[in-house]
Amino acid sequence: MNCSTCQPLLSAYVDEAMRAEESAAVDEHLRGCAACRVVAQDLASIRVAGGSLEPLIPPAHVWHRIAAAAETQTRASGFHAGWFAWRPLAAVAMTAVLAAGLWRVGTLLQPAGDGDSTPQLADVVPAAESDPEAHYTLAIARLEEVTTADQDVLDQETAGAINAGLTVIDEAITESRAALRTEPQSESAQESLFAALRRKVALLQEMLALINEMRKGNQEGAARILSEINR
Amino acid sequence: MNGTARRVAVFLTCVAIASSAAAQDTNRNQDTNTNVERARAKTEAARRAAQAKAESAQRRSAARGRGQADISEAFSQTVRLVPGGTLDLLSGTGDVTVSGGGGQEARIEAIKRVRDTVAGRARTAINEVRIDVAERGGNVEVRTIQPRGPSRVTVEYRIRVPDNTNLILRSTSGNLHVQNMAGDELSANTISGRITLRDLTSRMLDLHSVMGDMLLHDIEARRAFVQSTSGNLEYAGRLLPTGRYQLQTHRGNIRFVPSGEPGFDLEAMTYSGDLRTDFVLKMPEPLARRQGRRPMKMLRGTVGNAGALVTASTFSGNVVIVKPE
């Protein structure tokens, strides 16, 4: 390892976000290189300083709080520019996260024959001008449409386990929504709703990938694809 | 006289408005409770129906059991797995146990088992169950290939790996159990199984289950994300000063037991359960005052000198943050 290969790794090194063998290689280089050692020490100082700041990890419910506050402000002032200036950005960000997952499935989907239609991302995620829950709901609806039609290609054990899982997740979504209808500000209900929606999208993606591989009679591929999706 | 009448009218109007607001508030609370109760009742009904269906299937299976074939076959393979390498296992139905040991290899033992009412079909099925083990650059991939058909197939794994091994474990329905390990990353995902970790050091833990409980004991991790939909979560272990620990479940309870002299920021919440902690929390003043008047549904505060960040969230379960016994 030389300085040009070592320095891009130093940030991850001081964050202890590297695998042990990579970290050992950086260690070895640092022992013999004063210049990189200085950079590493600087980064470590920044990290320590950063560590003393208040932690800021925005949970799912923050979206609702910001949206509610922004809407209140919009109504009160009649000034729409601030809200509309950032709302599409937030929606685009949420869409991008969801789209990345769906694109991943899309790339893994190969139609079994000419008559098959691979779900297009544009079908699943329309314009970015809506809230994240709507995006999850749309994505789930489209994924369910495909998986319901074709799930008989899965073996009974697998299909049974996945469907039982989906039932439990649906119950969680129903309970969270019922709570939010009457207490829209409840953070635990918001947290639960988004966790359940994320989990359902992930499970349906797994199911869809499995179905596609099984339809092609490729059980080894199905096993492989499951592990790729979850990496 | 007119002035008195006006004052009386104003007074009566105020009383009417206040009564109306109080009635609306009461109605709203009643609506909340009714909706949640209705959702719970629906959930309970669905669960009872599912349970009845499962019991019925079990009875039918038992009735057929007299003529049932039950075939099992052992599998064993040892492959090179360098310390710091990764074991990536994809399993279908069946329990998985992974233990740390010395050396530079992974020993994979498995029991394939097939049950069917037709003996010939069971024999065919067990021949179609495959365990593919591939070694790539010091890492190991294990894939379970199960046949389609009416036979009930399970594959139970017992795997021994070097202490310092990263793990990626996936299972459809089966318990995942990991013990005596010191890897860099551990990722485990199951739909209906329980995940149990014991005596484990790992920089990163990423654990998901839909219906299973997750029990983590004697853990030392820098990042832990533990998530289930209906399972209970239990985490007992030492917190690292810059560690992040996130536990989330919908219907389960959360029990968090930090050991040593922990300092952490805590955010714990529940919608319809209870919150309890043994630790003295330094809370922001307005929050502390507000919580004095009603049952706690949210806890935010600092223990000791902070450092680690702990978030615990459940919808209908309880959250308990306690000191080790």
GROMACS .gro file of C-alpha atoms in nm, chain B:
model
  325
  232MET     CA    1  -8.077   4.460   3.386
  233ASN     CA    2  -7.971   4.440   3.025
  234GLY     CA    3  -7.608   4.424   3.130
  235THR     CA    4  -7.678   4.134   3.368
  236ALA     CA    5  -7.871   3.946   3.098
  237ARG     CA    6  -7.579   3.997   2.856
  238ARG     CA    7  -7.331   3.866   3.116
  239VAL     CA    8  -7.551   3.562   3.182
  240ALA     CA    9  -7.583   3.500   2.808
  241VAL     CA   10  -7.204   3.525   2.763
  242PHE     CA   11  -7.150   3.292   3.059
  243LEU     CA   12  -7.396   3.035   2.922
  244THR     CA   13  -7.235   3.056   2.578
  245CYS     CA   14  -6.890   2.989   2.729
  246VAL     CA   15  -7.024   2.693   2.923
  247ALA     CA   16  -7.183   2.555   2.606
  248ILE     CA   17  -6.859   2.593   2.406
  249ALA     CA   18  -6.653   2.435   2.684
  250SER     CA   19  -6.896   2.143   2.711
  251SER     CA   20  -6.890   2.096   2.336
  252ALA     CA   21  -6.506   2.098   2.329
  253ALA     CA   22  -6.491   1.852   2.617
  254ALA     CA   23  -6.742   1.628   2.443
  255GLN     CA   24  -6.539   1.643   2.119
  256ASP     CA   25  -6.222   1.561   2.310
  257THR     CA   26  -6.392   1.268   2.478
  258ASN     CA   27  -6.532   1.151   2.145
  259ARG     CA   28  -6.187   1.177   1.986
  260ASN     CA   29  -6.033   0.971   2.264
  261GLN     CA   30  -6.313   0.721   2.235
  262ASP     CA   31  -6.256   0.707   1.856
  263THR     CA   32  -5.887   0.642   1.913
  264ASN     CA   33  -5.956   0.364   2.157
  265THR     CA   34  -6.233   0.220   1.942
  266ASN     CA   35  -6.018   0.212   1.629
  267VAL     CA   36  -5.724   0.054   1.805
  268GLU     CA   37  -5.952  -0.193   1.980
  269ARG     CA   38  -6.119  -0.276   1.649
  270ALA     CA   39  -5.780  -0.329   1.482
  271ARG     CA   40  -5.670  -0.546   1.773
  272ALA     CA   41  -5.990  -0.750   1.761
  273LYS     CA   42  -5.943  -0.801   1.388
  274THR     CA   43  -5.582  -0.905   1.443
  275GLU     CA   44  -5.682  -1.144   1.717
  276ALA     CA   45  -5.952  -1.295   1.496
  277ALA     CA   46  -5.702  -1.338   1.211
  278ARG     CA   47  -5.451  -1.495   1.447
  279ARG     CA   48  -5.710  -1.734   1.588
  280ALA     CA   49  -5.818  -1.830   1.234
  281ALA     CA   50  -5.457  -1.891   1.131
  282GLN     CA   51  -5.397  -2.095   1.446
  283ALA     CA   52  -5.710  -2.303   1.386
  284LYS     CA   53  -5.602  -2.363   1.028
  285ALA     CA   54  -5.254  -2.471   1.140
  286GLU     CA   55  -5.399  -2.704   1.405
  287SER     CA   56  -5.635  -2.852   1.151
  288ALA     CA   57  -5.345  -2.912   0.911
  289GLN     CA   58  -5.149  -3.073   1.196
  290ARG     CA   59  -5.442  -3.301   1.277
  291ARG     CA   60  -5.477  -3.401   0.913
  292SER     CA   61  -5.103  -3.459   0.895
  293ALA     CA   62  -5.114  -3.670   1.213
  294ALA     CA   63  -5.406  -3.869   1.075
  295ARG     CA   64  -5.200  -3.947   0.770
  296GLY     CA   65  -4.894  -4.003   0.988
  297ARG     CA   66  -4.947  -4.377   1.029
  298GLY     CA   67  -4.851  -4.437   0.669
  299GLN     CA   68  -4.597  -4.157   0.656
  300ALA     CA   69  -4.241  -4.201   0.531
  301ASP     CA   70  -3.975  -4.011   0.723
  302ILE     CA   71  -3.634  -4.024   0.561
  303SER     CA   72  -3.319  -3.845   0.672
  304GLU     CA   73  -2.970  -3.822   0.535
  305ALA     CA   74  -2.655  -3.674   0.685
  306PHE     CA   75  -2.427  -3.432   0.505
  307SER     CA   76  -2.079  -3.321   0.605
  308GLN     CA   77  -1.815  -3.112   0.433
  309THR     CA   78  -1.510  -2.918   0.545
  310VAL     CA   79  -1.382  -2.624   0.342
  311ARG     CA   80  -1.116  -2.358   0.381
  312LEU     CA   81  -1.242  -2.038   0.545
  313VAL     CA   82  -0.977  -1.785   0.634
  314PRO     CA   83  -1.012  -1.589   0.959
  315GLY     CA   84  -1.182  -1.261   0.866
  316GLY     CA   85  -1.359  -1.430   0.577
  317THR     CA   86  -1.732  -1.462   0.525
  318LEU     CA   87  -1.973  -1.752   0.555
  319ASP     CA   88  -2.282  -1.686   0.345
  320LEU     CA   89  -2.562  -1.936   0.409
  321LEU     CA   90  -2.901  -1.956   0.243
  322SER     CA   91  -3.129  -2.204   0.410
  323GLY     CA   92  -3.495  -2.287   0.351
  324THR     CA   93  -3.678  -2.463   0.632
  325GLY     CA   94  -3.481  -2.590   0.930
  326ASP     CA   95  -3.274  -2.469   1.221
  327VAL     CA   96  -2.922  -2.333   1.178
  328THR     CA   97  -2.653  -2.328   1.449
  329VAL     CA   98  -2.320  -2.155   1.389
  330SER     CA   99  -2.039  -2.172   1.647
  331GLY     CA  100  -1.696  -2.020   1.655
  332GLY     CA  101  -1.389  -2.235   1.694
  333GLY     CA  102  -1.026  -2.225   1.597
  334GLY     CA  103  -0.854  -2.310   1.272
  335GLN     CA  104  -0.892  -2.190   0.918
  336GLU     CA  105  -1.180  -2.393   0.797
  337ALA     CA  106  -1.556  -2.427   0.811
  338ARG     CA  107  -1.708  -2.760   0.903
  339ILE     CA  108  -2.061  -2.787   0.769
  340GLU     CA  109  -2.279  -3.065   0.900
  341ALA     CA  110  -2.641  -3.100   0.800
  342ILE     CA  111  -2.933  -3.337   0.833
  343LYS     CA  112  -3.165  -3.344   0.535
  344ARG     CA  113  -3.507  -3.473   0.626
  345VAL     CA  114  -3.810  -3.548   0.410
  346ARG     CA  115  -4.156  -3.652   0.523
  347ASP     CA  116  -4.425  -3.766   0.285
  348THR     CA  117  -4.722  -3.999   0.284
  349VAL     CA  118  -4.576  -4.176  -0.017
  350ALA     CA  119  -4.243  -4.348   0.051
  351GLY     CA  120  -4.128  -4.344  -0.311
  352ARG     CA  121  -4.195  -3.975  -0.340
  353ALA     CA  122  -4.002  -3.909  -0.018
  354ARG     CA  123  -3.701  -4.101  -0.154
  355THR     CA  124  -3.712  -3.904  -0.478
  356ALA     CA  125  -3.740  -3.576  -0.288
  357ILE     CA  126  -3.444  -3.647  -0.060
  358ASN     CA  127  -3.229  -3.715  -0.362
  359GLU     CA  128  -3.330  -3.378  -0.502
  360VAL     CA  129  -3.237  -3.187  -0.185
  361ARG     CA  130  -2.895  -3.041  -0.254
  362ILE     CA  131  -2.647  -2.856  -0.040
  363ASP     CA  132  -2.403  -2.666  -0.257
  364VAL     CA  133  -2.087  -2.548  -0.084
  365ALA     CA  134  -1.849  -2.321  -0.272
  366GLU     CA  135  -1.522  -2.175  -0.150
  367ARG     CA  136  -1.422  -1.849  -0.315
  368GLY     CA  137  -1.104  -1.672  -0.213
  369GLY     CA  138  -1.121  -1.787   0.146
  370ASN     CA  139  -1.496  -1.715   0.178
  371VAL     CA  140  -1.766  -1.983   0.178
  372GLU     CA  141  -2.111  -1.990   0.023
  373VAL     CA  142  -2.366  -2.253   0.123
  374ARG     CA  143  -2.688  -2.287  -0.074
  375THR     CA  144  -2.981  -2.514   0.003
  376ILE     CA  145  -3.169  -2.635  -0.301
  377GLN     CA  146  -3.507  -2.779  -0.205
  378PRO     CA  147  -3.736  -2.953  -0.454
  379ARG     CA  148  -4.091  -2.841  -0.527
  380GLY     CA  149  -4.363  -3.085  -0.449
  381PRO     CA  150  -4.584  -3.214  -0.171
  382SER     CA  151  -4.302  -3.356   0.044
  383ARG     CA  152  -4.212  -3.169   0.360
  384VAL     CA  153  -3.840  -3.094   0.345
  385THR     CA  154  -3.621  -2.960   0.622
  386VAL     CA  155  -3.246  -2.916   0.638
  387GLU     CA  156  -3.086  -2.860   0.978
  388TYR     CA  157  -2.736  -2.716   0.985
  389ARG     CA  158  -2.462  -2.724   1.246
  390ILE     CA  159  -2.165  -2.522   1.130
  391ARG     CA  160  -1.831  -2.455   1.295
  392VAL     CA  161  -1.622  -2.165   1.168
  393PRO     CA  162  -1.308  -1.975   1.277
  394ASP     CA  163  -1.380  -1.732   1.564
  395ASN     CA  164  -1.322  -1.429   1.345
  396THR     CA  165  -1.576  -1.489   1.069
  397ASN     CA  166  -1.835  -1.262   0.910
  398LEU     CA  167  -2.176  -1.420   0.876
  399ILE     CA  168  -2.463  -1.373   0.633
  400LEU     CA  169  -2.747  -1.606   0.734
  401ARG     CA  170  -3.083  -1.632   0.562
  402SER     CA  171  -3.366  -1.867   0.631
  403THR     CA  172  -3.733  -1.887   0.534
  404SER     CA  173  -3.855  -2.064   0.844
  405GLY     CA  174  -3.614  -2.192   1.097
  406ASN     CA  175  -3.433  -2.076   1.407
  407LEU     CA  176  -3.092  -1.916   1.368
  408HIS     CA  177  -2.852  -1.961   1.656
  409VAL     CA  178  -2.501  -1.810   1.667
  410GLN     CA  179  -2.257  -1.844   1.957
  411ASN     CA  180  -1.895  -1.784   2.056
  412MET     CA  181  -1.803  -1.565   1.763
  413ALA     CA  182  -1.596  -1.252   1.713
  414GLY     CA  183  -1.660  -1.143   1.356
  415ASP     CA  184  -1.675  -0.806   1.188
  416GLU     CA  185  -2.029  -0.821   1.048
  417LEU     CA  186  -2.325  -1.044   1.118
  418SER     CA  187  -2.640  -1.026   0.914
  419ALA     CA  188  -2.930  -1.262   0.984
  420ASN     CA  189  -3.272  -1.267   0.827
  421THR     CA  190  -3.561  -1.507   0.875
  422ILE     CA  191  -3.936  -1.489   0.821
  423SER     CA  192  -4.071  -1.714   1.093
  424GLY     CA  193  -3.774  -1.826   1.298
  425ARG     CA  194  -3.618  -1.712   1.621
  426ILE     CA  195  -3.273  -1.551   1.615
  427THR     CA  196  -3.052  -1.622   1.916
  428LEU     CA  197  -2.702  -1.479   1.962
  429ARG     CA  198  -2.480  -1.557   2.258
  430ASP     CA  199  -2.119  -1.466   2.350
  431LEU     CA  200  -2.064  -1.261   2.043
  432THR     CA  201  -1.845  -0.968   1.945
  433SER     CA  202  -1.918  -0.798   1.617
  434ARG     CA  203  -1.868  -0.451   1.480
  435MET     CA  204  -2.202  -0.463   1.301
  436LEU     CA  205  -2.520  -0.659   1.369
  437ASP     CA  206  -2.810  -0.644   1.126
  438LEU     CA  207  -3.096  -0.873   1.227
  439HIS     CA  208  -3.445  -0.902   1.081
  440SER     CA  209  -3.736  -1.134   1.147
  441VAL     CA  210  -4.105  -1.107   1.068
  442MET     CA  211  -4.250  -1.343   1.326
  443GLY     CA  212  -3.960  -1.458   1.538
  444ASP     CA  213  -3.821  -1.341   1.869
  445MET     CA  214  -3.463  -1.220   1.888
  446LEU     CA  215  -3.260  -1.294   2.197
  447LEU     CA  216  -2.912  -1.144   2.218
  448HIS     CA  217  -2.702  -1.216   2.525
  449ASP     CA  218  -2.342  -1.127   2.613
  450ILE     CA  219  -2.308  -0.910   2.306
  451GLU     CA  220  -2.048  -0.648   2.224
  452ALA     CA  221  -2.127  -0.457   1.907
  453ARG     CA  222  -2.060  -0.109   1.774
  454ARG     CA  223  -2.372  -0.098   1.558
  455ALA     CA  224  -2.680  -0.311   1.614
  456PHE     CA  225  -3.001  -0.293   1.415
  457VAL     CA  226  -3.254  -0.544   1.545
  458GLN     CA  227  -3.597  -0.545   1.386
  459SER     CA  228  -3.899  -0.773   1.400
  460THR     CA  229  -4.268  -0.732   1.319
  461SER     CA  230  -4.429  -0.951   1.582
  462GLY     CA  231  -4.134  -1.084   1.781
  463ASN     CA  232  -3.997  -0.988   2.121
  464LEU     CA  233  -3.651  -0.834   2.130
  465GLU     CA  234  -3.399  -0.879   2.408
  466TYR     CA  235  -3.051  -0.726   2.402
  467ALA     CA  236  -2.802  -0.775   2.685
  468GLY     CA  237  -2.445  -0.663   2.649
  469ARG     CA  238  -2.179  -0.399   2.686
  470LEU     CA  239  -2.232  -0.068   2.510
  471LEU     CA  240  -1.941   0.094   2.333
  472PRO     CA  241  -1.897   0.471   2.382
  473THR     CA  242  -1.969   0.553   2.017
  474GLY     CA  243  -2.206   0.263   1.961
  475ARG     CA  244  -2.550   0.282   1.801
  476TYR     CA  245  -2.821   0.038   1.907
  477GLN     CA  246  -3.161   0.038   1.740
  478LEU     CA  247  -3.438  -0.204   1.834
  479GLN     CA  248  -3.777  -0.193   1.666
  480THR     CA  249  -4.077  -0.425   1.678
  481HIS     CA  250  -4.447  -0.379   1.619
  482ARG     CA  251  -4.621  -0.622   1.849
  483GLY     CA  252  -4.336  -0.747   2.063
  484ASN     CA  253  -4.180  -0.634   2.390
  485ILE     CA  254  -3.832  -0.490   2.410
  486ARG     CA  255  -3.596  -0.564   2.696
  487PHE     CA  256  -3.261  -0.385   2.691
  488VAL     CA  257  -2.996  -0.469   2.950
  489PRO     CA  258  -2.676  -0.266   2.910
  490SER     CA  259  -2.391  -0.393   3.124
  491GLY     CA  260  -2.078  -0.234   3.270
  492GLU     CA  261  -2.091   0.139   3.338
  493PRO     CA  262  -2.297   0.242   3.042
  494GLY     CA  263  -2.340   0.600   2.930
  495PHE     CA  264  -2.598   0.649   2.660
  496ASP     CA  265  -2.863   0.868   2.507
  497LEU     CA  266  -3.196   0.691   2.516
  498GLU     CA  267  -3.505   0.731   2.304
  499ALA     CA  268  -3.775   0.477   2.382
  500MET     CA  269  -4.135   0.483   2.269
  501THR     CA  270  -4.451   0.275   2.262
  502TYR     CA  271  -4.801   0.347   2.140
  503SER     CA  272  -5.012   0.132   2.369
  504GLY     CA  273  -4.759  -0.045   2.592
  505ASP     CA  274  -4.564   0.065   2.895
  506LEU     CA  275  -4.216   0.208   2.945
  507ARG     CA  276  -3.992   0.129   3.238
  508THR     CA  277  -3.629   0.192   3.318
  509ASP     CA  278  -3.400   0.126   3.615
  510PHE     CA  279  -3.166   0.404   3.509
  511VAL     CA  280  -3.184   0.763   3.623
  512LEU     CA  281  -3.240   0.966   3.310
  513LYS     CA  282  -3.144   1.327   3.268
  514MET     CA  283  -3.440   1.455   3.070
  515PRO     CA  284  -3.500   1.790   2.906
  516GLU     CA  285  -3.706   1.994   3.154
  517PRO     CA  286  -4.027   2.040   2.948
  518LEU     CA  287  -4.039   1.668   2.868
  519ALA     CA  288  -3.990   1.571   3.231
  520ARG     CA  289  -4.269   1.807   3.339
  521ARG     CA  290  -4.508   1.687   3.069
  522GLN     CA  291  -4.452   1.324   3.154
  523GLY     CA  292  -4.536   1.387   3.515
  524ARG     CA  293  -4.904   1.428   3.427
  525ARG     CA  294  -4.977   1.124   3.212
  526PRO     CA  295  -4.856   0.769   3.144
  527MET     CA  296  -4.522   0.763   2.970
  528LYS     CA  297  -4.530   0.674   2.600
  529MET     CA  298  -4.198   0.832   2.517
  530LEU     CA  299  -3.870   0.844   2.706
  531ARG     CA  300  -3.589   1.069   2.595
  532GLY     CA  301  -3.289   1.131   2.812
  533THR     CA  302  -2.929   1.069   2.896
  534VAL     CA  303  -2.771   0.811   3.125
  535GLY     CA  304  -2.428   0.887   3.265
  536ASN     CA  305  -2.195   1.063   3.027
  537ALA     CA  306  -2.393   0.964   2.718
  538GLY     CA  307  -2.180   0.844   2.425
  539ALA     CA  308  -2.379   0.551   2.290
  540LEU     CA  309  -2.719   0.603   2.132
  541VAL     CA  310  -3.002   0.362   2.209
  542THR     CA  311  -3.340   0.375   2.037
  543ALA     CA  312  -3.616   0.129   2.123
  544SER     CA  313  -3.955   0.147   1.957
  545THR     CA  314  -4.260  -0.077   1.972
  546PHE     CA  315  -4.623  -0.020   1.882
  547SER     CA  316  -4.818  -0.238   2.124
  548GLY     CA  317  -4.545  -0.392   2.337
  549ASN     CA  318  -4.361  -0.276   2.648
  550VAL     CA  319  -4.012  -0.131   2.661
  551VAL     CA  320  -3.798  -0.217   2.961
  552ILE     CA  321  -3.447  -0.077   3.007
  553VAL     CA  322  -3.292  -0.243   3.311
  554LYS     CA  323  -2.960  -0.305   3.484
  555PRO     CA  324  -2.820  -0.656   3.478
  556GLU     CA  325  -2.911  -0.871   3.778
   0.00000   0.00000   0.00000
